[in-house]
Coordinates of C-alpha atoms in Angstrom, one line a residue:
X77 CA 132.3 121.1 142.1
X78 CA 128.6 120.6 141.5
X79 CA 127.5 121.4 138.0
X80 CA 123.7 121.2 137.3
X81 CA 122.6 119.6 134.0
X82 CA 119.4 120.7 132.3
X83 CA 118.0 117.9 130.1
X84 CA 115.3 118.8 127.5
X85 CA 113.0 115.9 126.4
X86 CA 110.7 116.4 123.5
X87 CA 107.7 114.0 123.6
X88 CA 104.9 113.2 121.3
X89 CA 102.8 110.0 121.4
X90 CA 105.4 107.3 122.3
X91 CA 103.6 105.4 125.1
X92 CA 105.6 102.3 124.4
X93 CA 108.9 104.0 125.0
X94 CA 108.5 107.0 127.2
X95 CA 108.6 104.9 130.4
X96 CA 112.0 103.5 129.6
X97 CA 113.3 107.0 128.6
X98 CA 112.2 108.5 131.9
X99 CA 113.5 105.5 133.9
X100 CA 116.9 106.0 132.3
X101 CA 116.9 109.6 133.7
X102 CA 116.0 108.7 137.3
X103 CA 118.6 106.0 137.3
X104 CA 121.4 108.3 136.4
X105 CA 124.4 108.0 138.7
X106 CA 124.8 111.8 138.6
X107 CA 122.0 113.3 140.7
X108 CA 122.3 117.0 139.9
X109 CA 120.0 117.5 137.0
X110 CA 116.6 118.8 136.0
X111 CA 114.4 117.3 133.3
X112 CA 112.1 119.5 131.2
X113 CA 109.5 117.3 129.4
X114 CA 108.2 119.3 126.5
X115 CA 105.1 117.4 125.4
X116 CA 103.5 118.4 122.1
X117 CA 99.9 117.4 122.7
X118 CA 100.3 113.6 123.3
X119 CA 97.2 111.4 123.8
X120 CA 96.3 110.3 127.3
X121 CA 98.2 107.0 127.0
X122 CA 101.6 108.8 126.9
X123 CA 100.6 111.3 129.6
X124 CA 99.6 108.5 131.9
X125 CA 103.1 107.0 131.5
X126 CA 104.7 110.3 132.4
X127 CA 102.6 111.1 135.5
X128 CA 104.3 108.8 138.0
X129 CA 107.7 110.4 137.4
X130 CA 106.4 113.9 138.3
X131 CA 106.7 113.1 141.9
X132 CA 110.5 113.6 141.4
X133 CA 110.9 117.3 142.0
X134 CA 113.7 117.4 139.4
X135 CA 111.1 116.6 136.6
X136 CA 108.7 119.2 135.1
X137 CA 106.1 118.6 132.5
X138 CA 105.2 121.3 130.0
X139 CA 102.1 120.3 128.0
X140 CA 101.3 122.0 124.7
X141 CA 98.5 121.9 122.3
X142 CA 98.6 123.0 118.7
X143 CA 95.9 123.0 116.0
X144 CA 96.6 120.3 113.3
X145 CA 96.5 123.0 110.7
X146 CA 99.4 124.9 112.5
X147 CA 101.5 121.8 113.3
X148 CA 103.6 122.1 110.2
X149 CA 104.2 125.9 110.4
X150 CA 107.4 125.2 112.4
X151 CA 109.7 122.3 113.1
X152 CA 107.8 121.6 116.3
X153 CA 110.5 119.9 118.3
X154 CA 112.8 122.9 117.7
X155 CA 110.0 125.3 118.7
X156 CA 109.6 123.4 122.0
X157 CA 113.3 123.3 122.7
X158 CA 113.6 127.0 122.2
X159 CA 110.9 127.5 124.8
X160 CA 112.6 125.1 127.2
X161 CA 115.9 127.0 126.8
X162 CA 114.2 130.0 128.3
X163 CA 113.3 127.9 131.4
X164 CA 116.5 126.0 132.2
X165 CA 118.6 126.6 135.3
X166 CA 121.6 124.4 134.6
X167 CA 125.2 125.2 133.7
X168 CA 125.2 122.3 131.2
X169 CA 122.5 121.4 128.7
X170 CA 121.7 118.2 126.8
X171 CA 118.8 116.9 124.7
X172 CA 116.7 113.8 124.8
X173 CA 113.9 112.3 122.6
X174 CA 111.1 109.9 123.5
X175 CA 112.8 107.0 121.7
X176 CA 116.3 107.3 123.2
X177 CA 117.6 106.1 126.6
X178 CA 120.6 107.5 128.4
X179 CA 123.0 104.9 129.9
X180 CA 123.2 105.3 133.6
X181 CA 126.6 107.0 133.7
X182 CA 125.9 109.2 130.8
X183 CA 125.6 112.5 132.7
X184 CA 128.4 111.7 135.1
X185 CA 131.0 110.9 132.4
X186 CA 130.1 114.0 130.4
X187 CA 130.1 116.3 133.5
X188 CA 133.6 114.9 134.4
X189 CA 134.9 116.2 131.1
X190 CA 133.7 119.8 131.8
X191 CA 135.0 119.7 135.3
X192 CA 138.5 118.6 134.3
X193 CA 138.7 120.7 131.0
X194 CA 137.3 124.1 131.6
X195 CA 138.3 125.2 128.0
X196 CA 135.9 122.7 126.5
X197 CA 132.4 123.9 125.8
X198 CA 130.8 121.0 123.8
X199 CA 131.1 117.2 124.2
X200 CA 129.5 114.4 122.2
X201 CA 129.6 110.6 122.8
X202 CA 129.3 107.4 120.8
X203 CA 125.7 106.1 120.4
X204 CA 124.2 102.7 119.8
X205 CA 121.4 102.8 117.1
X206 CA 118.9 100.0 117.3
X207 CA 116.2 99.3 114.7
X208 CA 113.1 97.5 115.9
X209 CA 110.0 96.2 114.2
X210 CA 106.3 96.9 115.1
X211 CA 106.7 94.3 117.9
X212 CA 109.7 96.2 119.3
X213 CA 112.0 93.3 118.4
X214 CA 115.5 94.3 117.3
X215 CA 116.2 93.8 113.6
X216 CA 119.6 95.5 113.4
X217 CA 122.0 97.7 115.3
X218 CA 125.2 99.7 114.9
X219 CA 127.4 102.1 116.8
X220 CA 127.8 105.7 115.7
X221 CA 131.3 106.5 116.8
X222 CA 132.6 109.6 118.5
X223 CA 136.3 109.5 117.5
X224 CA 137.4 113.0 116.5
X225 CA 137.2 116.7 117.3
X226 CA 134.6 118.2 115.1
X227 CA 134.7 121.7 113.7
X228 CA 131.7 120.9 111.5
X229 CA 129.4 118.6 113.5
X230 CA 126.3 119.1 111.3
X231 CA 124.9 115.8 110.1
X232 CA 127.5 113.9 112.0
X233 CA 126.3 113.9 115.6
X234 CA 122.9 112.8 116.9
X235 CA 120.4 115.1 118.7
X236 CA 120.8 113.0 122.0
X237 CA 124.6 112.6 122.1
X238 CA 125.6 116.2 122.9
X239 CA 126.2 118.2 126.1
X240 CA 127.2 121.9 126.0
X241 CA 127.7 124.8 128.4
X242 CA 124.8 127.1 128.8
X243 CA 127.2 130.1 128.5
X244 CA 127.0 129.6 124.7
X245 CA 123.3 130.4 124.5
X246 CA 123.5 134.2 124.7
X247 CA 126.2 134.2 122.1
X248 CA 124.0 132.2 119.7
X249 CA 121.0 134.3 120.4
X250 CA 122.9 137.5 119.8
X251 CA 124.2 136.3 116.5
X252 CA 121.1 134.4 115.1
X253 CA 118.2 136.0 116.9
X254 CA 117.0 132.6 118.3
X255 CA 118.6 129.3 119.6
X256 CA 117.3 126.4 117.4
X257 CA 116.1 127.4 113.9
X258 CA 112.5 126.1 113.8
X259 CA 111.7 127.1 110.2
X260 CA 109.7 124.2 108.6
X261 CA 112.4 123.7 106.0
X262 CA 114.6 122.3 108.8
X263 CA 112.0 119.7 110.0
X264 CA 114.5 116.9 109.2
X265 CA 117.6 118.4 110.6
X266 CA 117.1 121.2 113.0
X267 CA 119.7 119.7 115.3
X268 CA 122.3 119.9 112.6
X269 CA 121.5 123.6 112.0
X270 CA 122.0 124.2 115.8
X271 CA 125.3 122.2 115.7
X272 CA 126.4 124.6 113.0
X273 CA 125.5 127.6 115.3
X274 CA 127.4 126.0 118.2
X275 CA 130.4 125.3 116.0
X276 CA 130.7 129.0 115.3
X277 CA 131.8 129.4 118.8
X278 CA 133.3 126.0 119.8
X279 CA 134.4 122.6 118.7
X280 CA 132.7 119.3 119.5
X281 CA 135.0 117.1 121.7
X282 CA 134.5 113.3 121.5
X283 CA 133.8 110.9 124.3
X284 CA 134.4 107.4 122.8
X285 CA 132.1 105.6 125.3
X286 CA 128.6 104.6 124.1
X287 CA 126.4 106.7 126.4
X288 CA 123.0 106.5 124.8
X289 CA 120.9 104.1 122.8
X290 CA 118.4 105.4 120.3
X291 CA 115.6 103.1 118.9
X292 CA 114.3 103.5 115.4
X293 CA 110.7 102.2 115.4
X294 CA 108.1 102.2 112.7
X295 CA 106.6 105.2 114.5
X296 CA 109.9 107.1 114.9
X297 CA 110.2 110.6 113.5
X298 CA 112.2 109.7 110.4
X299 CA 110.1 106.6 109.5
X300 CA 106.8 108.4 110.1
X301 CA 107.8 111.2 107.8
X302 CA 109.8 109.1 105.3
X303 CA 107.5 110.1 102.4
X304 CA 107.8 113.8 103.2
X305 CA 110.3 115.8 101.1
X306 CA 113.7 116.3 102.6
X307 CA 113.5 120.0 101.7
X308 CA 110.2 121.9 101.8
X309 CA 109.4 124.6 99.4
X310 CA 107.8 127.6 101.0
X311 CA 104.0 127.3 100.6
X312 CA 104.0 123.5 100.3
X313 CA 101.0 121.7 101.7
X314 CA 101.6 118.3 103.2
X315 CA 98.8 115.8 104.0

């Protein structure tokens, strides 16, 4: 049975990594996928790295511009994911960032779970986390293990380690009025808020295999905003 996978990639100024991220997609052993690149106004260097991959008809680029004064009005990656979720055509959905690579059998192994276990709606895998310095040299690494069924996946599962059935989306929208919560107070953890919404309808089932590697660079989201408060008070101005 063919099951199409929709992958949503959020991108913003990662010219050093975006090529390897996209390469990891086109090298997937499972061919039935579409990739929606949701770029948030990257500079030309990043766009130039993306352009060669657009010859693959499975890959679509959606470029966005936002005035700097409005960039902090929402958690931008969640805003872009919500738009992408209105465009997808797959039965299965997963998420990707511009500093994470999928291992070549990532999609195949996850799809196999959904094929063999129709009662399962969400799967998550183990993930290798690699810290690199400004020269992209590894300084440390560890594995975030997927080893148990999770009824409360928030803050336990990474953004890029999940696949879920698209049939959950209308249930989430009906209950919450949107998919991902993009309020700015969730800038640090919009994925965990969405996991909570998913958990209202289904459990997260583990796949112990390490199926993606995420790189923490000096320019990664959490390093770049390390001085930003974890919780934002309404009306706070950040420079």
